CSV table of C-alpha atoms (C1' of nucleotides) in Angstrom, one decimal:
chain,number,residue,atom,x,y,z
X,1,MET,CA,-73.3,102.1,57.4
X,2,THR,CA,-73.5,104.1,54.3
X,3,ARG,CA,-69.8,103.6,53.4
X,4,ARG,CA,-69.6,105.7,50.0
X,5,LYS,CA,-71.3,108.2,47.8
X,6,VAL,CA,-69.9,110.9,47.1
X,7,LYS,CA,-70.9,112.9,44.0
X,8,LEU,CA,-67.7,114.7,42.6
X,9,ALA,CA,-68.5,118.2,44.1
X,10,PHE,CA,-66.7,120.8,46.2
X,11,ILE,CA,-66.6,119.9,49.6
X,12,VAL,CA,-68.4,122.4,51.4
X,13,ASN,CA,-67.4,121.2,55.1
X,14,ASN,CA,-64.4,122.2,56.1
X,15,SER,CA,-62.9,119.3,58.0
X,16,SER,CA,-64.8,117.2,55.5
X,17,LYS,CA,-62.7,118.5,52.9
X,18,LYS,CA,-59.6,118.4,54.7
X,19,LYS,CA,-59.9,114.9,55.5
X,20,THR,CA,-60.4,114.1,51.8
X,21,TYR,CA,-57.9,116.3,50.9
X,22,LYS,CA,-55.1,114.6,53.0
X,23,LYS,CA,-55.9,111.2,51.9
X,24,ARG,CA,-56.1,112.0,48.1
X,25,LYS,CA,-53.4,113.6,48.3
X,26,ARG,CA,-51.5,111.2,49.4
X,27,GLY,CA,-53.1,108.5,46.9
X,28,LEU,CA,-51.9,110.7,44.1
X,29,LEU,CA,-48.5,110.9,45.2
X,30,LYS,CA,-48.6,107.5,45.5
X,31,LYS,CA,-49.9,107.0,41.9
X,32,ALA,CA,-47.4,109.0,40.5
X,33,HIS,CA,-44.7,107.0,42.2
X,34,GLU,CA,-46.4,103.5,40.7
X,35,ILE,CA,-46.2,105.5,37.2
X,36,PHE,CA,-42.4,106.2,37.7
X,37,THR,CA,-41.5,103.0,39.0
X,38,LEU,CA,-43.3,101.4,36.4
X,39,CYS,CA,-42.8,103.3,33.2
X,40,GLY,CA,-39.7,105.3,33.8
X,41,ILE,CA,-41.3,108.2,32.9
X,42,ASN,CA,-40.6,111.8,33.8
X,43,ALA,CA,-42.9,113.9,35.7
X,44,GLY,CA,-43.5,116.4,38.7
X,45,ALA,CA,-46.4,117.6,40.5
X,46,ILE,CA,-46.8,120.8,42.6
X,47,ILE,CA,-49.7,121.1,44.8
X,48,TYR,CA,-50.9,123.8,46.6
X,49,SER,CA,-53.5,124.0,49.6
X,50,PRO,CA,-54.5,125.8,52.2
X,51,TYR,CA,-53.7,123.1,54.7
X,52,ASP,CA,-50.1,123.7,53.9
X,53,PRO,CA,-48.2,126.7,54.2
X,54,THR,CA,-45.8,126.1,51.2
X,55,PRO,CA,-46.6,123.6,48.5
X,56,GLU,CA,-45.5,119.9,48.3
X,57,VAL,CA,-43.2,119.1,45.4
X,58,TRP,CA,-43.0,115.5,43.5
X,59,PRO,CA,-40.5,114.0,42.9
X,60,SER,CA,-38.0,116.8,44.1
X,61,VAL,CA,-37.7,120.5,44.0
X,62,GLU,CA,-34.9,119.8,41.9
X,63,GLY,CA,-36.3,117.8,39.4
X,64,MET,CA,-39.1,119.8,39.4
X,65,ASN,CA,-37.3,123.1,38.6
X,66,GLN,CA,-35.8,121.4,35.9
X,67,VAL,CA,-39.1,119.9,34.4
X,68,ILE,CA,-40.3,123.4,34.7
X,69,THR,CA,-37.2,125.0,33.0
X,70,THR,CA,-38.0,122.1,29.9
X,71,PHE,CA,-41.9,123.1,30.0
X,72,ARG,CA,-40.7,127.0,29.9
X,73,ASN,CA,-38.6,126.6,26.7
X,74,LEU,CA,-41.5,125.2,25.1
X,75,THR,CA,-43.0,126.9,22.3
X,76,GLU,CA,-46.5,128.0,23.0
X,77,ILE,CA,-48.2,125.3,20.3
X,78,ASP,CA,-46.2,123.1,21.6
X,79,ARG,CA,-47.7,123.4,25.2
X,80,HIS,CA,-51.1,123.9,23.8
X,81,ASN,CA,-51.1,121.2,21.4
X,82,ASN,CA,-50.3,118.3,24.4
X,83,MET,CA,-52.5,120.4,26.9
X,84,VAL,CA,-54.5,118.2,28.7
X,85,ASN,CA,-57.9,120.0,29.0
X,86,GLN,CA,-59.3,119.6,32.9
X,87,GLN,CA,-62.5,119.1,31.8
X,88,GLU,CA,-62.5,116.5,29.3
X,89,PHE,CA,-59.2,114.1,30.1
X,90,VAL,CA,-58.8,113.7,26.3
X,91,GLN,CA,-55.6,113.3,25.0
X,92,GLN,CA,-55.1,115.0,21.7
X,93,ARG,CA,-53.4,113.0,19.1
X,94,ILE,CA,-50.0,113.8,18.0
X,95,THR,CA,-50.3,116.2,14.8
X,96,LYS,CA,-47.9,116.5,12.1
X,97,ALA,CA,-47.1,119.7,13.6
X,98,ASP,CA,-45.6,118.5,16.2
X,99,LYS,CA,-43.7,116.6,14.6
X,100,LEU,CA,-42.4,119.0,12.4
X,101,LEU,CA,-41.7,121.2,15.5
X,102,LEU,CA,-39.5,118.5,16.8
X,103,LYS,CA,-38.0,118.1,13.6
X,104,LYS,CA,-37.3,121.9,13.5
X,105,LYS,CA,-35.9,121.5,17.4
X,106,LYS,CA,-33.7,118.8,16.4
X,107,ASP,CA,-32.1,120.6,13.7
X,108,ASN,CA,-31.5,123.8,16.6
X,109,ARG,CA,-29.7,121.3,18.7
X,110,GLU,CA,-26.2,122.3,18.4
X,111,VAL,CA,-27.4,125.9,18.5
X,112,ASN,CA,-29.3,124.9,22.0
X,113,LEU,CA,-26.0,123.2,23.0
X,114,THR,CA,-24.3,126.7,22.7
X,115,GLU,CA,-27.1,128.4,24.4
X,116,ASP,CA,-27.2,125.6,27.4
X,117,MET,CA,-23.6,125.5,27.8
X,118,TYR,CA,-23.4,129.4,28.2
X,119,ARG,CA,-25.9,128.9,30.8
X,120,PHE,CA,-24.3,126.2,32.5
X,121,LEU,CA,-21.5,128.5,32.7
X,122,GLN,CA,-23.3,131.2,34.2
X,123,ILE,CA,-25.5,129.4,36.8
X,124,GLY,CA,-24.2,125.8,37.1
X,125,GLN,CA,-27.1,124.4,35.8
X,126,LEU,CA,-27.8,123.2,32.4
X,127,THR,CA,-30.5,121.7,30.6
X,128,ILE,CA,-29.7,118.9,28.3
X,129,PRO,CA,-31.2,118.3,24.8
X,130,ALA,CA,-32.5,114.9,24.1
X,131,GLY,CA,-29.4,112.5,22.6
X,132,GLY,CA,-31.3,112.4,19.2
X,133,HIS,CA,-34.4,111.0,20.3
X,134,ASN,CA,-37.5,113.2,21.4
X,135,ASN,CA,-37.3,111.6,24.4
X,136,PRO,CA,-36.7,114.4,26.9
X,137,ALA,CA,-33.9,113.3,28.9
X,138,LEU,CA,-33.1,115.7,31.4
X,139,ALA,CA,-29.3,115.2,32.9
X,140,LYS,CA,-30.3,117.0,36.0
X,141,ASP,CA,-33.3,114.9,36.1
X,142,LEU,CA,-31.1,111.7,35.9
X,143,ASN,CA,-29.3,113.5,38.8
X,144,ASP,CA,-31.9,113.2,40.9
X,145,LEU,CA,-33.2,109.9,39.5
X,146,GLY,CA,-29.9,108.7,40.1
X,147,TYR,CA,-30.4,109.8,43.9
X,148,LEU,CA,-33.8,108.5,44.5
X,149,VAL,CA,-33.2,105.6,42.8
X,150,ASP,CA,-30.5,104.6,45.5
X,151,GLN,CA,-32.7,105.8,48.2
X,152,TYR,CA,-35.3,103.2,46.8
X,153,LEU,CA,-32.6,100.5,46.6
X,154,ASN,CA,-31.5,101.2,50.1
X,155,SER,CA,-34.6,100.8,51.3
X,156,LEU,CA,-35.0,97.6,49.5
X,157,ASN,CA,-31.7,96.2,51.2
X,158,ARG,CA,-33.1,97.3,54.4
X,159,ARG,CA,-36.0,95.5,54.3
X,160,ILE,CA,-34.2,92.3,52.8
X,161,GLN,CA,-31.6,92.3,56.1
X,162,ILE,CA,-34.8,92.5,58.0
X,163,LEU,CA,-35.8,89.5,56.3
X,164,GLU,CA,-32.2,87.9,56.4
X,165,GLY,CA,-32.3,88.9,59.9
X,166,GLY,CA,-35.4,87.0,61.2
X,167,SER,CA,-36.2,89.9,62.9
X,168,ASP,CA,-39.7,89.7,64.2
X,169,VAL,CA,-40.6,93.0,63.0
X,170,GLU,CA,-43.9,93.3,60.7
X,171,ILE,CA,-43.2,93.6,57.3
X,172,GLY,CA,-46.9,93.2,56.4
X,173,GLU,CA,-47.9,95.7,53.5
X,174,SER,CA,-50.3,98.2,54.3
X,175,LEU,CA,-50.0,99.9,50.9
J,1,MET,CA,-57.0,84.0,33.5
J,2,THR,CA,-54.2,85.3,35.8
J,3,ARG,CA,-56.0,88.8,36.4
J,4,ARG,CA,-53.5,90.5,38.2
J,5,LYS,CA,-50.3,90.6,40.5
J,6,VAL,CA,-47.8,93.0,39.7
J,7,LYS,CA,-44.8,93.9,41.1
J,8,LEU,CA,-44.1,97.5,41.8
J,9,ALA,CA,-40.8,97.6,39.3
J,10,PHE,CA,-39.8,99.0,35.9
J,11,ILE,CA,-41.3,97.0,33.0
J,12,VAL,CA,-38.9,95.6,30.2
J,13,ASN,CA,-41.5,94.7,27.9
J,14,ASN,CA,-42.1,98.0,25.7
J,15,SER,CA,-45.5,96.6,25.1
J,16,SER,CA,-46.9,96.5,28.3
J,17,LYS,CA,-45.0,99.3,29.5
J,18,LYS,CA,-46.6,101.5,27.4
J,19,LYS,CA,-49.8,100.2,28.1
J,20,THR,CA,-49.6,100.4,31.6
J,21,TYR,CA,-48.2,104.4,30.8
J,22,LYS,CA,-51.4,105.0,28.7
J,23,LYS,CA,-53.7,103.6,31.4
J,24,ARG,CA,-52.5,104.8,34.4
J,25,LYS,CA,-51.8,108.1,33.0
J,26,ARG,CA,-55.5,108.6,32.4
J,27,GLY,CA,-55.9,107.2,36.0
J,28,LEU,CA,-53.5,110.0,37.5
J,29,LEU,CA,-55.3,112.8,35.5
J,30,LYS,CA,-58.9,112.0,36.5
J,31,LYS,CA,-57.7,111.6,40.2
J,32,ALA,CA,-55.8,115.3,40.2
J,33,HIS,CA,-59.2,116.2,38.4
J,34,GLU,CA,-60.8,114.7,41.3
J,35,ILE,CA,-58.8,116.3,44.2
J,36,PHE,CA,-59.1,119.8,42.5
J,37,THR,CA,-62.8,119.4,42.5
J,38,LEU,CA,-63.4,117.9,45.5
J,39,CYS,CA,-61.4,120.4,47.5
J,40,GLY,CA,-60.7,123.5,45.6
J,41,ILE,CA,-56.9,122.8,46.0
J,42,ASN,CA,-54.5,124.2,43.2
J,43,ALA,CA,-52.0,122.4,41.6
J,44,GLY,CA,-50.6,121.2,38.9
J,45,ALA,CA,-48.3,118.2,37.0
J,46,ILE,CA,-46.6,117.8,34.4
J,47,ILE,CA,-45.9,114.5,32.7
J,48,TYR,CA,-42.9,114.0,29.6
J,49,SER,CA,-42.7,110.6,28.7
J,50,PRO,CA,-41.0,108.8,25.3
J,51,TYR,CA,-44.5,108.0,23.9
J,52,ASP,CA,-45.4,111.9,23.4
J,53,PRO,CA,-43.3,114.0,21.7
J,54,THR,CA,-44.1,116.9,24.2
J,55,PRO,CA,-45.0,117.1,27.9
J,56,GLU,CA,-48.4,117.1,29.2
J,57,VAL,CA,-49.4,119.7,31.4
J,58,TRP,CA,-52.7,119.6,33.8
J,59,PRO,CA,-55.0,121.3,34.6
J,60,SER,CA,-54.0,123.4,31.7
J,61,VAL,CA,-51.0,125.4,30.1
J,62,GLU,CA,-52.2,128.9,31.9
J,63,GLY,CA,-53.2,127.3,35.0
J,64,MET,CA,-49.6,125.3,35.5
J,65,ASN,CA,-48.0,128.7,34.3
J,66,GLN,CA,-49.7,130.4,37.2
J,67,VAL,CA,-48.4,127.5,39.6
J,68,ILE,CA,-44.9,127.5,38.4
J,69,THR,CA,-44.7,131.4,38.8
J,70,THR,CA,-45.8,131.1,42.2
J,71,PHE,CA,-43.3,128.0,42.8
J,72,ARG,CA,-40.4,130.5,41.5
J,73,ASN,CA,-40.9,132.8,43.9
J,74,LEU,CA,-40.8,130.5,46.7
J,75,THR,CA,-37.8,130.7,48.5
J,76,GLU,CA,-35.5,128.0,48.7
J,77,ILE,CA,-35.9,127.3,52.2
J,78,ASP,CA,-39.8,127.1,51.8
J,79,ARG,CA,-39.7,124.9,49.2
J,80,HIS,CA,-37.4,122.2,51.1
J,81,ASN,CA,-39.5,122.4,54.3
J,82,ASN,CA,-42.8,120.9,52.5
J,83,MET,CA,-40.6,119.3,49.5
J,84,VAL,CA,-42.2,115.7,49.0
J,85,ASN,CA,-39.9,113.2,47.2
J,86,GLN,CA,-39.8,109.7,46.6
J,87,GLN,CA,-37.9,109.0,49.5
J,88,GLU,CA,-40.6,109.5,51.3
J,89,PHE,CA,-42.6,106.5,49.4
J,90,VAL,CA,-39.8,104.2,49.8
J,91,GLN,CA,-37.7,104.8,53.0
J,92,GLN,CA,-38.6,106.8,56.1
J,93,ARG,CA,-35.2,107.6,57.4
J,94,ILE,CA,-33.0,108.8,55.4
J,95,THR,CA,-29.4,107.7,56.5
J,96,LYS,CA,-26.8,109.9,58.3
J,97,ALA,CA,-24.3,108.0,56.1
J,98,ASP,CA,-26.5,109.2,52.8
J,99,LYS,CA,-26.1,112.8,54.6
J,100,LEU,CA,-22.4,112.3,55.2
J,101,LEU,CA,-22.0,111.4,51.3
J,102,LEU,CA,-23.9,114.3,50.2
J,103,LYS,CA,-22.2,116.6,51.8
J,104,LYS,CA,-18.9,115.6,50.6
J,105,LYS,CA,-20.2,115.2,46.8
J,106,LYS,CA,-21.4,119.1,47.8
J,107,ASP,CA,-17.6,119.9,48.8
J,108,ASN,CA,-16.6,118.6,45.3
J,109,ARG,CA,-18.8,120.2,43.4
J,110,GLU,CA,-16.5,123.1,42.0
J,111,VAL,CA,-14.3,120.2,41.0
J,112,ASN,CA,-16.9,118.5,39.3
J,113,LEU,CA,-18.5,121.2,37.6
J,114,THR,CA,-15.1,121.7,35.7
J,115,GLU,CA,-14.9,118.2,34.8
J,116,ASP,CA,-18.6,118.4,33.7
J,117,MET,CA,-17.6,121.1,31.5
J,118,TYR,CA,-14.7,119.3,29.5
J,119,ARG,CA,-16.5,116.3,29.0
J,120,PHE,CA,-19.8,118.2,27.6
J,121,LEU,CA,-17.4,119.9,25.2
J,122,GLN,CA,-16.2,116.6,24.1
J,123,ILE,CA,-19.2,114.8,23.6
J,124,GLY,CA,-21.9,117.4,23.7
J,125,GLN,CA,-23.4,115.4,26.8
J,126,LEU,CA,-23.0,116.5,30.3
J,127,THR,CA,-22.6,115.1,34.1
J,128,ILE,CA,-24.7,118.0,35.7
J,129,PRO,CA,-23.8,118.6,39.3
J,130,ALA,CA,-26.8,119.3,41.0
J,131,GLY,CA,-27.5,122.2,43.0
J,132,GLY,CA,-25.8,121.6,45.7
J,133,HIS,CA,-27.2,118.7,47.1
J,134,ASN,CA,-27.2,115.8,44.9
J,135,ASN,CA,-24.3,113.3,43.6
J,136,PRO,CA,-23.0,114.0,40.1
J,137,ALA,CA,-25.3,112.5,37.8
J,138,LEU,CA,-24.5,110.1,34.5
J,139,ALA,CA,-25.6,112.1,31.8
J,140,LYS,CA,-26.9,108.3,30.2
J,141,ASP,CA,-30.4,107.7,29.0
J,142,LEU,CA,-33.4,107.4,30.9
J,143,ASN,CA,-34.1,104.3,29.3
J,144,ASP,CA,-30.8,102.8,30.1
J,145,LEU,CA,-30.8,103.7,33.3
J,146,GLY,CA,-34.3,102.0,33.8
J,147,TYR,CA,-32.9,99.1,32.1
J,148,LEU,CA,-30.1,98.6,34.8
J,149,VAL,CA,-32.3,99.5,37.5
J,150,ASP,CA,-34.5,97.3,36.4
J,151,GLN,CA,-32.0,94.6,36.6
J,152,TYR,CA,-30.8,95.1,40.3
J,153,LEU,CA,-34.9,95.6,41.4
J,154,ASN,CA,-35.8,92.4,40.0
J,155,SER,CA,-32.9,90.6,41.7
J,156,LEU,CA,-34.0,92.4,44.8
J,157,ASN,CA,-37.5,91.0,43.9
J,158,ARG,CA,-36.9,87.5,43.5
J,159,ARG,CA,-34.5,87.6,46.9
J,160,ILE,CA,-37.5,89.0,48.9
J,161,GLN,CA,-40.1,86.8,47.1
J,162,ILE,CA,-38.0,83.9,48.4
J,163,LEU,CA,-37.6,84.9,51.9
J,164,GLU,CA,-41.3,85.9,52.2
J,165,GLY,CA,-42.3,82.5,51.0
J,166,GLY,CA,-42.1,82.8,47.4
J,167,SER,CA,-45.6,84.5,46.9
J,168,ASP,CA,-45.8,87.6,44.8
J,169,VAL,CA,-44.7,90.6,46.7
J,170,GLU,CA,-45.2,94.2,46.5
J,171,ILE,CA,-42.2,96.0,47.2
J,172,GLY,CA,-43.1,99.5,47.8
J,173,GLU,CA,-43.0,100.7,51.2
J,174,SER,CA,-46.3,102.2,52.7
J,175,LEU,CA,-46.1,105.7,54.1
Z,1,DC,C1',-52.3,101.1,17.9
Z,2,DT,C1',-57.4,101.2,20.2
Z,3,DA,C1',-60.8,99.9,22.3
Z,4,DT,C1',-63.8,96.9,25.4
Z,5,DC,C1',-64.4,93.8,29.1
Z,6,DT,C1',-64.0,91.5,33.8
Z,7,DA,C1',-61.7,89.4,38.0
Z,8,DT,C1',-58.7,91.2,41.1
Z,9,DT,C1',-56.3,94.6,43.2
Z,10,DG,C1',-56.3,99.1,45.1
Z,11,DT,C1',-58.4,103.6,47.1
Z,12,DT,C1',-61.0,105.8,50.3
Z,13,DA,C1',-65.7,107.7,52.9
Z,14,DG,C1',-67.4,107.7,57.2
Z,15,DC,C1',-66.9,105.6,61.3
Z,16,DG,C1',-64.6,105.3,66.0
Z,17,DC,C1',-61.4,106.3,68.7
C,1,DG,C1',-56.8,118.1,64.8
C,2,DG,C1',-54.9,112.6,63.8
C,3,DC,C1',-54.7,107.4,63.1
C,4,DG,C1',-56.7,103.0,62.0
C,5,DC,C1',-60.6,100.1,60.0
C,6,DT,C1',-63.1,98.2,56.8
C,7,DA,C1',-67.3,98.0,53.4
C,8,DA,C1',-68.1,100.0,49.4
C,9,DC,C1',-66.4,101.8,45.5
C,10,DA,C1',-62.8,102.8,41.9
C,11,DA,C1',-58.4,101.4,38.9
C,12,DT,C1',-56.7,98.0,36.0
C,13,DA,C1',-53.7,93.9,34.1
C,14,DG,C1',-54.5,90.8,31.4
C,15,DA,C1',-57.2,88.9,27.9
C,16,DT,C1',-60.0,89.7,23.5
C,17,DA,C1',-61.8,92.0,19.5
DNA sequence: CTATCTATTGTTAGCGC
DNA sequence: GGCGCTAACAATAGATA
């Protein structure tokens, strides 16, 4: 049984390709979930594929919209400076230009607040500027986060209930 | 040398958290690159973190913009139908109680909007109503929320450990 | 803080059903 | 088409430089 030895190249066979996609998509989303849980970072992902009629979104549509909005609001320079090159996963060092831009943004915070407020009044959604840090904490994301956390806690509570109840339900991990 | 056995829970220690983040971000992007190469699918990711002043984008800014544009053009229904969220990883079933709660909160949305707006004008921070779905958010810093969540998760983890026999356990549900 | 090492845990390719 | 299995390979926590 030659189990594995696949080179990193486009899979021609459609059947194999779909199987690989299905498996790896699950793995990818799991990894995303883990880094979110472990580090509390804010992230979003969109995956298009010929195998799903509509794209999959993580962690949620609402959260993704917020992430996208913030992304859209960044300057071109900001975005390019932190762009991750697909060919080489080289994380660029934080340039002084970045820091200057951040400072400028902070200075403009009050202006942004006003703008955001108007948008809020118009569409009922708002991007909250970071509270003094460069952490782009988005209130709406926190909203989603809180909900998701609730879901998570519920699952944990449910598991505890199962354990305490002495149920014969199989709890073994299959992660 | 206790090499490894880490619970899937928020890492309190900032040093460890950052290390984990750095490593896993690299791994995540690699995985994304692989699934893109192997299956030729179209995907994008944005990662915010307190460790980088601006978000990281994969596979590229241009590619991400394209993905975003497509996402924006989808109808709400389309997006929701294929939404993948954290709940799917931590909880198989969404309880009816959750849905009822959400409905109630939705009904109160307009009231919340007004309240939130006043608070926004006063302190520059705002509770953002969900786009008609989620509970009102606390405009707290992400770190604060993460800390609180961590406290609870740790207590639950300890409890699970005791119940399961004292050994380390994973609390993440498999899908 | 960054880089490297390596024992362990985690992911998944190829099968069989 | 999907699901489950498990050997083989990959990712990474903790230690070290």
